Amino acid sequence: AQKVTQAQTEISVVEKEDVTLDCVYETRDTTYYLFWYKQPPSGELVFLIRRNSFDEQNEISGRYSWNFQKSTSSFNFTITASQVVDSAVYFCALSEYNQGGKLIFGQGTELSVKP
Amino acid sequence: DVKVTQSSRYLVKRTGEKVFLECVQDMDHENMFWYRQDPGLGLRLIYFSYDVKMKEKGDIPEGYSVSREKKERFSLILESASTNQTSMYLCASSRGTVSSYEQYFGPGTRLTVT
């Protein structure tokens, strides 16, 4: 069965701290896709990244980086030098091949960055 | 830019009313989705559609129906609203291939059923 677990419900950090959001997934498929979305207080989910199961290279985009490890079924997200604007709920999601693009979401992690 | 719009940001309805939530996307996407978001539960898929007039049940379809008469529009219908359907409803769209591409979300409709 497919499942995504984000064990951290809430995280609070002070500005400029680094923070890592954990994501663990379960799937029996060998071809699948992993995503991260950001939901700021305005409510609209914003796409951050998509990885397929055959690409385990870590990715960096500015202050954001992602660590994909198939051996531990994890796809963790790190924000370096956090800023107040990073405060949001972050969702990890999983989609399996040929499933019509359906996403299975984790419960979300609410990140609060204080000045 | 992909744009997904939803007909209302906030909606208040009475128990037993028929409720229509409308979603329109402007990127010619094949796939469209309806989710509800509740605290501690993340997003749960209600229905999705991969083509006009096609629909598939998601994880929690009970109490809901959908309509997709045109490619750009996907409607969620609550036949007889109940208080346990008070929630945030999110619509999304994506490209339609066997691979899974990112979904683009609308701003959401916060529905309160009293």
PDB file of C-alpha atoms in Angstrom:
ATOM      1  CA  ALA A   1       0.000   0.000   0.000  1.00  0.00           C
ATOM      2  CA  GLN A   2       1.111   3.555  -0.617  1.00  0.00           C
ATOM      3  CA  LYS A   3       1.749   5.766   2.331  1.00  0.00           C
ATOM      4  CA  VAL A   4       3.610   8.952   3.144  1.00  0.00           C
ATOM      5  CA  THR A   5       4.586   9.824   6.691  1.00  0.00           C
ATOM      6  CA  GLN A   6       5.724  13.218   7.911  1.00  0.00           C
ATOM      7  CA  ALA A   7       6.381  12.549  11.564  1.00  0.00           C
ATOM      8  CA  GLN A   8       7.034  16.179  12.482  1.00  0.00           C
ATOM      9  CA  THR A   9       3.711  17.927  12.946  1.00  0.00           C
ATOM     10  CA  GLU A  10       5.175  21.302  13.913  1.00  0.00           C
ATOM     11  CA  ILE A  11       8.663  22.747  13.892  1.00  0.00           C
ATOM     12  CA  SER A  12       9.670  26.127  15.263  1.00  0.00           C
ATOM     13  CA  VAL A  13      13.047  27.707  14.515  1.00  0.00           C
ATOM     14  CA  VAL A  14      14.658  31.095  14.768  1.00  0.00           C
ATOM     15  CA  GLU A  15      15.585  32.941  11.604  1.00  0.00           C
ATOM     16  CA  LYS A  16      18.887  31.861  10.020  1.00  0.00           C
ATOM     17  CA  GLU A  17      18.753  28.397  11.528  1.00  0.00           C
ATOM     18  CA  ASP A  18      18.867  25.398   9.219  1.00  0.00           C
ATOM     19  CA  VAL A  19      15.890  23.072   9.372  1.00  0.00           C
ATOM     20  CA  THR A  20      15.170  19.631   7.908  1.00  0.00           C
ATOM     21  CA  LEU A  21      11.693  18.329   7.216  1.00  0.00           C
ATOM     22  CA  ASP A  22      11.439  14.544   7.165  1.00  0.00           C
ATOM     23  CA  CYS A  23       9.432  12.448   4.736  1.00  0.00           C
ATOM     24  CA  VAL A  24       9.221   8.653   4.673  1.00  0.00           C
ATOM     25  CA  TYR A  25       7.231   6.826   2.030  1.00  0.00           C
ATOM     26  CA  GLU A  26       5.982   3.318   1.323  1.00  0.00           C
ATOM     27  CA  THR A  27       5.334   1.834  -2.090  1.00  0.00           C
ATOM     28  CA  ARG A  28       5.696  -1.523  -3.820  1.00  0.00           C
ATOM     29  CA  ASP A  29       6.254   0.019  -7.219  1.00  0.00           C
ATOM     30  CA  THR A  30       9.705   0.396  -8.680  1.00  0.00           C
ATOM     31  CA  THR A  31       8.658   3.456 -10.660  1.00  0.00           C
ATOM     32  CA  TYR A  32       7.246   6.301  -8.628  1.00  0.00           C
ATOM     33  CA  TYR A  33       7.500  10.028  -8.123  1.00  0.00           C
ATOM     34  CA  LEU A  34       8.010  12.145  -5.048  1.00  0.00           C
ATOM     35  CA  PHE A  35       6.981  15.744  -4.561  1.00  0.00           C
ATOM     36  CA  TRP A  36       7.224  18.574  -2.081  1.00  0.00           C
ATOM     37  CA  TYR A  37       4.655  21.344  -1.854  1.00  0.00           C
ATOM     38  CA  LYS A  38       4.548  24.512   0.231  1.00  0.00           C
ATOM     39  CA  GLN A  39       1.297  25.930   1.583  1.00  0.00           C
ATOM     40  CA  PRO A  40       1.787  29.489   2.876  1.00  0.00           C
ATOM     41  CA  PRO A  41      -0.827  31.167   5.083  1.00  0.00           C
ATOM     42  CA  SER A  42      -2.652  32.338   1.947  1.00  0.00           C
ATOM     43  CA  GLY A  43      -3.649  28.705   1.405  1.00  0.00           C
ATOM     44  CA  GLU A  44      -2.584  27.938  -2.166  1.00  0.00           C
ATOM     45  CA  LEU A  45      -0.258  24.960  -2.509  1.00  0.00           C
ATOM     46  CA  VAL A  46       2.915  25.753  -4.399  1.00  0.00           C
ATOM     47  CA  PHE A  47       4.899  23.056  -6.162  1.00  0.00           C
ATOM     48  CA  LEU A  48       8.563  22.883  -5.088  1.00  0.00           C
ATOM     49  CA  ILE A  49      10.115  19.752  -6.563  1.00  0.00           C
ATOM     50  CA  ARG A  50       9.444  16.448  -8.332  1.00  0.00           C
ATOM     51  CA  ARG A  51      11.810  13.467  -8.339  1.00  0.00           C
ATOM     52  CA  ASN A  52      11.426  10.128 -10.029  1.00  0.00           C
ATOM     53  CA  SER A  53      12.536   6.902  -8.400  1.00  0.00           C
ATOM     54  CA  PHE A  54      15.459   6.399 -10.745  1.00  0.00           C
ATOM     55  CA  ASP A  55      17.105   9.675  -9.919  1.00  0.00           C
ATOM     56  CA  GLU A  56      18.675   9.657  -6.481  1.00  0.00           C
ATOM     57  CA  GLN A  57      20.826  12.684  -7.010  1.00  0.00           C
ATOM     58  CA  ASN A  58      20.390  15.288  -4.351  1.00  0.00           C
ATOM     59  CA  GLU A  59      19.082  18.603  -5.570  1.00  0.00           C
ATOM     60  CA  ILE A  60      19.801  22.133  -4.456  1.00  0.00           C
ATOM     61  CA  SER A  61      17.829  25.209  -5.368  1.00  0.00           C
ATOM     62  CA  GLY A  62      19.035  28.303  -3.586  1.00  0.00           C
ATOM     63  CA  ARG A  63      18.471  27.775   0.139  1.00  0.00           C
ATOM     64  CA  TYR A  64      16.447  24.617  -0.486  1.00  0.00           C
ATOM     65  CA  SER A  65      17.905  21.146  -0.838  1.00  0.00           C
ATOM     66  CA  TRP A  66      16.450  17.677  -1.063  1.00  0.00           C
ATOM     67  CA  ASN A  67      17.985  14.350  -0.034  1.00  0.00           C
ATOM     68  CA  PHE A  68      16.433  11.310  -1.694  1.00  0.00           C
ATOM     69  CA  GLN A  69      17.515   7.938  -0.277  1.00  0.00           C
ATOM     70  CA  LYS A  70      15.812   4.831  -1.632  1.00  0.00           C
ATOM     71  CA  SER A  71      17.579   2.622   0.904  1.00  0.00           C
ATOM     72  CA  THR A  72      15.641   4.287   3.713  1.00  0.00           C
ATOM     73  CA  SER A  73      12.586   5.293   1.640  1.00  0.00           C
ATOM     74  CA  SER A  74      13.101   8.904   2.596  1.00  0.00           C
ATOM     75  CA  PHE A  75      12.910  12.201   0.759  1.00  0.00           C
ATOM     76  CA  ASN A  76      13.952  14.888   3.206  1.00  0.00           C
ATOM     77  CA  PHE A  77      13.854  18.621   2.640  1.00  0.00           C
ATOM     78  CA  THR A  78      16.334  21.062   4.149  1.00  0.00           C
ATOM     79  CA  ILE A  79      16.043  24.824   4.308  1.00  0.00           C
ATOM     80  CA  THR A  80      19.348  26.550   4.952  1.00  0.00           C
ATOM     81  CA  ALA A  81      19.434  29.893   6.738  1.00  0.00           C
ATOM     82  CA  SER A  82      15.669  29.946   7.225  1.00  0.00           C
ATOM     83  CA  GLN A  83      13.689  33.147   6.803  1.00  0.00           C
ATOM     84  CA  VAL A  84      10.342  34.311   8.146  1.00  0.00           C
ATOM     85  CA  VAL A  85       8.885  33.918   4.627  1.00  0.00           C
ATOM     86  CA  ASP A  86       9.578  30.193   4.866  1.00  0.00           C
ATOM     87  CA  SER A  87       6.833  29.876   7.475  1.00  0.00           C
ATOM     88  CA  ALA A  88       4.253  27.561   5.934  1.00  0.00           C
ATOM     89  CA  VAL A  89       2.904  24.043   5.946  1.00  0.00           C
ATOM     90  CA  TYR A  90       5.021  21.715   3.842  1.00  0.00           C
ATOM     91  CA  PHE A  91       3.644  18.562   2.280  1.00  0.00           C
ATOM     92  CA  CYS A  92       5.480  15.567   0.908  1.00  0.00           C
ATOM     93  CA  ALA A  93       3.593  13.458  -1.657  1.00  0.00           C
ATOM     94  CA  LEU A  94       3.987  10.211  -3.589  1.00  0.00           C
ATOM     95  CA  SER A  95       2.614   9.136  -6.953  1.00  0.00           C
ATOM     96  CA  GLU A  96       3.005   5.766  -8.613  1.00  0.00           C
ATOM     97  CA  TYR A  97       3.506   5.145 -12.298  1.00  0.00           C
ATOM     98  CA  ASN A  98       0.417   4.870 -14.476  1.00  0.00           C
ATOM     99  CA  GLN A  99      -1.972   5.853 -11.707  1.00  0.00           C
ATOM    100  CA  GLY A 100      -3.457   8.854 -13.423  1.00  0.00           C
ATOM    101  CA  GLY A 101      -1.188  11.227 -11.570  1.00  0.00           C
ATOM    102  CA  LYS A 102      -2.901  10.639  -8.224  1.00  0.00           C
ATOM    103  CA  LEU A 103      -0.951  11.985  -5.270  1.00  0.00           C
ATOM    104  CA  ILE A 104      -0.807  10.487  -1.811  1.00  0.00           C
ATOM    105  CA  PHE A 105       0.017  13.252   0.662  1.00  0.00           C
ATOM    106  CA  GLY A 106       1.654  13.158   4.029  1.00  0.00           C
ATOM    107  CA  GLN A 107      -0.015  14.901   6.943  1.00  0.00           C
ATOM    108  CA  GLY A 108       2.112  17.997   6.515  1.00  0.00           C
ATOM    109  CA  THR A 109       4.684  19.755   8.694  1.00  0.00           C
ATOM    110  CA  GLU A 110       3.952  23.255   9.918  1.00  0.00           C
ATOM    111  CA  LEU A 111       7.149  25.288   9.975  1.00  0.00           C
ATOM    112  CA  SER A 112       7.272  28.481  11.975  1.00  0.00           C
ATOM    113  CA  VAL A 113      10.309  30.714  11.527  1.00  0.00           C
ATOM    114  CA  LYS A 114      10.553  33.417  14.157  1.00  0.00           C
ATOM    115  CA  PRO A 115      12.557  36.621  13.705  1.00  0.00           C
TER     116      PRO A 115
ATOM    117  CA  ASP B   1       1.703  30.587 -15.777  1.00  0.00           C
ATOM    118  CA  VAL B   2      -0.706  27.780 -14.982  1.00  0.00           C
ATOM    119  CA  LYS B   3      -3.805  29.122 -13.400  1.00  0.00           C
ATOM    120  CA  VAL B   4      -6.415  27.166 -11.503  1.00  0.00           C
ATOM    121  CA  THR B   5      -9.362  29.151 -10.223  1.00  0.00           C
ATOM    122  CA  GLN B   6     -12.121  28.170  -7.854  1.00  0.00           C
ATOM    123  CA  SER B   7     -15.506  29.842  -7.791  1.00  0.00           C
ATOM    124  CA  SER B   8     -15.495  30.913  -4.133  1.00  0.00           C
ATOM    125  CA  ARG B   9     -12.909  31.388  -1.391  1.00  0.00           C
ATOM    126  CA  TYR B  10     -15.493  31.110   1.384  1.00  0.00           C
ATOM    127  CA  LEU B  11     -18.900  29.493   1.377  1.00  0.00           C
ATOM    128  CA  VAL B  12     -21.491  28.980   4.107  1.00  0.00           C
ATOM    129  CA  LYS B  13     -24.316  26.539   3.481  1.00  0.00           C
ATOM    130  CA  ARG B  14     -27.038  24.926   5.527  1.00  0.00           C
ATOM    131  CA  THR B  15     -27.383  21.216   6.208  1.00  0.00           C
ATOM    132  CA  GLY B  16     -29.257  19.495   3.398  1.00  0.00           C
ATOM    133  CA  GLU B  17     -28.480  22.093   0.735  1.00  0.00           C
ATOM    134  CA  LYS B  18     -27.047  21.095  -2.623  1.00  0.00           C
ATOM    135  CA  VAL B  19     -23.618  22.668  -3.056  1.00  0.00           C
ATOM    136  CA  PHE B  20     -21.626  23.203  -6.237  1.00  0.00           C
ATOM    137  CA  LEU B  21     -17.904  23.944  -6.157  1.00  0.00           C
ATOM    138  CA  GLU B  22     -16.484  24.978  -9.505  1.00  0.00           C
ATOM    139  CA  CYS B  23     -12.912  24.718 -10.729  1.00  0.00           C
ATOM    140  CA  VAL B  24     -11.434  26.017 -13.971  1.00  0.00           C
ATOM    141  CA  GLN B  25      -7.908  25.579 -15.344  1.00  0.00           C
ATOM    142  CA  ASP B  26      -6.378  27.367 -18.300  1.00  0.00           C
ATOM    143  CA  MET B  27      -3.479  25.080 -19.252  1.00  0.00           C
ATOM    144  CA  ASP B  28      -5.309  22.451 -21.275  1.00  0.00           C
ATOM    145  CA  HIS B  29      -4.472  19.810 -18.654  1.00  0.00           C
ATOM    146  CA  GLU B  30      -6.067  16.417 -19.029  1.00  0.00           C
ATOM    147  CA  ASN B  31      -6.150  15.534 -15.333  1.00  0.00           C
ATOM    148  CA  MET B  32      -8.173  17.335 -12.700  1.00  0.00           C
ATOM    149  CA  PHE B  33      -8.574  16.547  -9.012  1.00  0.00           C
ATOM    150  CA  TRP B  34     -10.662  17.440  -6.003  1.00  0.00           C
ATOM    151  CA  TYR B  35      -9.204  17.158  -2.493  1.00  0.00           C
ATOM    152  CA  ARG B  36     -10.364  18.065   0.937  1.00  0.00           C
ATOM    153  CA  GLN B  37      -7.926  19.268   3.547  1.00  0.00           C
ATOM    154  CA  ASP B  38      -8.515  18.773   7.261  1.00  0.00           C
ATOM    155  CA  PRO B  39      -6.129  19.491  10.153  1.00  0.00           C
ATOM    156  CA  GLY B  40      -3.896  16.532  10.929  1.00  0.00           C
ATOM    157  CA  LEU B  41      -5.111  14.565   7.918  1.00  0.00           C
ATOM    158  CA  GLY B  42      -3.312  16.302   5.079  1.00  0.00           C
ATOM    159  CA  LEU B  43      -5.008  16.290   1.689  1.00  0.00           C
ATOM    160  CA  ARG B  44      -7.343  13.467   0.799  1.00  0.00           C
ATOM    161  CA  LEU B  45      -8.481  12.751  -2.742  1.00  0.00           C
ATOM    162  CA  ILE B  46     -12.228  12.842  -3.301  1.00  0.00           C
ATOM    163  CA  TYR B  47     -12.493  12.348  -7.082  1.00  0.00           C
ATOM    164  CA  PHE B  48     -10.356  12.830 -10.115  1.00  0.00           C
ATOM    165  CA  SER B  49     -10.876  12.969 -13.854  1.00  0.00           C
ATOM    166  CA  TYR B  50      -8.423  12.162 -16.634  1.00  0.00           C
ATOM    167  CA  ASP B  51     -10.642  13.228 -19.522  1.00  0.00           C
ATOM    168  CA  VAL B  52     -13.906  14.936 -20.327  1.00  0.00           C
ATOM    169  CA  LYS B  53     -16.888  12.997 -18.965  1.00  0.00           C
ATOM    170  CA  MET B  54     -14.506  10.542 -17.235  1.00  0.00           C
ATOM    171  CA  LYS B  55     -14.280  10.302 -13.467  1.00  0.00           C
ATOM    172  CA  GLU B  56     -12.676   8.049 -10.905  1.00  0.00           C
ATOM    173  CA  LYS B  57     -13.326   7.748  -7.193  1.00  0.00           C
ATOM    174  CA  GLY B  58     -10.578   8.762  -4.867  1.00  0.00           C
ATOM    175  CA  ASP B  59     -10.135   7.762  -1.261  1.00  0.00           C
ATOM    176  CA  ILE B  60     -13.197   9.491   0.211  1.00  0.00           C
ATOM    177  CA  PRO B  61     -15.929   9.816  -2.462  1.00  0.00           C
ATOM    178  CA  GLU B  62     -18.907   9.186  -0.177  1.00  0.00           C
ATOM    179  CA  GLY B  63     -21.324  12.099  -0.129  1.00  0.00           C
ATOM    180  CA  TYR B  64     -19.803  13.713  -3.213  1.00  0.00           C
ATOM    181  CA  SER B  65     -20.217  13.574  -6.964  1.00  0.00           C
ATOM    182  CA  VAL B  66     -18.410  15.319  -9.817  1.00  0.00           C
ATOM    183  CA  SER B  67     -19.025  16.567 -13.307  1.00  0.00           C
ATOM    184  CA  ARG B  68     -16.637  17.251 -16.166  1.00  0.00           C
ATOM    185  CA  GLU B  69     -18.465  18.397 -19.262  1.00  0.00           C
ATOM    186  CA  LYS B  70     -15.598  20.503 -20.615  1.00  0.00           C
ATOM    187  CA  LYS B  71     -11.879  19.885 -20.418  1.00  0.00           C
ATOM    188  CA  GLU B  72     -11.143  23.044 -18.460  1.00  0.00           C
ATOM    189  CA  ARG B  73     -13.898  22.724 -15.871  1.00  0.00           C
ATOM    190  CA  PHE B  74     -14.357  20.220 -13.042  1.00  0.00           C
ATOM    191  CA  SER B  75     -17.221  20.564 -10.606  1.00  0.00           C
ATOM    192  CA  LEU B  76     -17.621  19.013  -7.181  1.00  0.00           C
ATOM    193  CA  ILE B  77     -21.193  18.476  -5.982  1.00  0.00           C
ATOM    194  CA  LEU B  78     -22.404  17.881  -2.469  1.00  0.00           C
ATOM    195  CA  GLU B  79     -25.886  16.478  -3.041  1.00  0.00           C
ATOM    196  CA  SER B  80     -27.042  17.110   0.526  1.00  0.00           C
ATOM    197  CA  ALA B  81     -24.485  18.960   2.592  1.00  0.00           C
ATOM    198  CA  SER B  82     -23.762  17.739   6.088  1.00  0.00           C
ATOM    199  CA  THR B  83     -21.776  19.296   8.919  1.00  0.00           C
ATOM    200  CA  ASN B  84     -18.994  16.722   8.548  1.00  0.00           C
ATOM    201  CA  GLN B  85     -18.330  18.131   5.092  1.00  0.00           C
ATOM    202  CA  THR B  86     -17.156  21.391   6.602  1.00  0.00           C
ATOM    203  CA  SER B  87     -13.627  21.594   5.264  1.00  0.00           C
ATOM    204  CA  MET B  88     -11.177  23.252   2.882  1.00  0.00           C
ATOM    205  CA  TYR B  89     -11.673  22.016  -0.687  1.00  0.00           C
ATOM    206  CA  LEU B  90      -8.793  22.185  -3.134  1.00  0.00           C
ATOM    207  CA  CYS B  91      -8.893  21.674  -6.867  1.00  0.00           C
ATOM    208  CA  ALA B  92      -5.822  20.779  -8.919  1.00  0.00           C
ATOM    209  CA  SER B  93      -4.863  19.967 -12.490  1.00  0.00           C
ATOM    210  CA  SER B  94      -1.925  18.260 -14.175  1.00  0.00           C
ATOM    211  CA  ARG B  95      -0.690  16.922 -17.480  1.00  0.00           C
ATOM    212  CA  GLY B  96      -2.125  13.568 -18.412  1.00  0.00           C
ATOM    213  CA  THR B  97       0.558  10.976 -19.096  1.00  0.00           C
ATOM    214  CA  VAL B  98       1.501   7.651 -17.529  1.00  0.00           C
ATOM    215  CA  SER B  99       4.205   9.509 -15.662  1.00  0.00           C
ATOM    216  CA  SER B 100       3.083  11.703 -12.826  1.00  0.00           C
ATOM    217  CA  TYR B 101       3.647  15.370 -13.239  1.00  0.00           C
ATOM    218  CA  GLU B 102       3.200  18.113 -10.719  1.00  0.00           C
ATOM    219  CA  GLN B 103      -0.287  19.226  -9.913  1.00  0.00           C
ATOM    220  CA  TYR B 104      -1.196  22.877  -9.892  1.00  0.00           C
ATOM    221  CA  PHE B 105      -3.608  23.945  -7.200  1.00  0.00           C
ATOM    222  CA  GLY B 106      -6.314  26.537  -6.927  1.00  0.00           C
ATOM    223  CA  PRO B 107      -6.610  28.845  -3.894  1.00  0.00           C
ATOM    224  CA  GLY B 108      -9.151  26.614  -2.167  1.00  0.00           C
ATOM    225  CA  THR B 109     -12.736  27.006  -0.999  1.00  0.00           C
ATOM    226  CA  ARG B 110     -13.383  27.006   2.716  1.00  0.00           C
ATOM    227  CA  LEU B 111     -16.850  25.513   3.105  1.00  0.00           C
ATOM    228  CA  THR B 112     -18.791  25.738   6.337  1.00  0.00           C
ATOM    229  CA  VAL B 113     -21.967  23.708   6.686  1.00  0.00           C
ATOM    230  CA  THR B 114     -24.211  24.819   9.545  1.00  0.00           C
TER     231      THR B 114
END
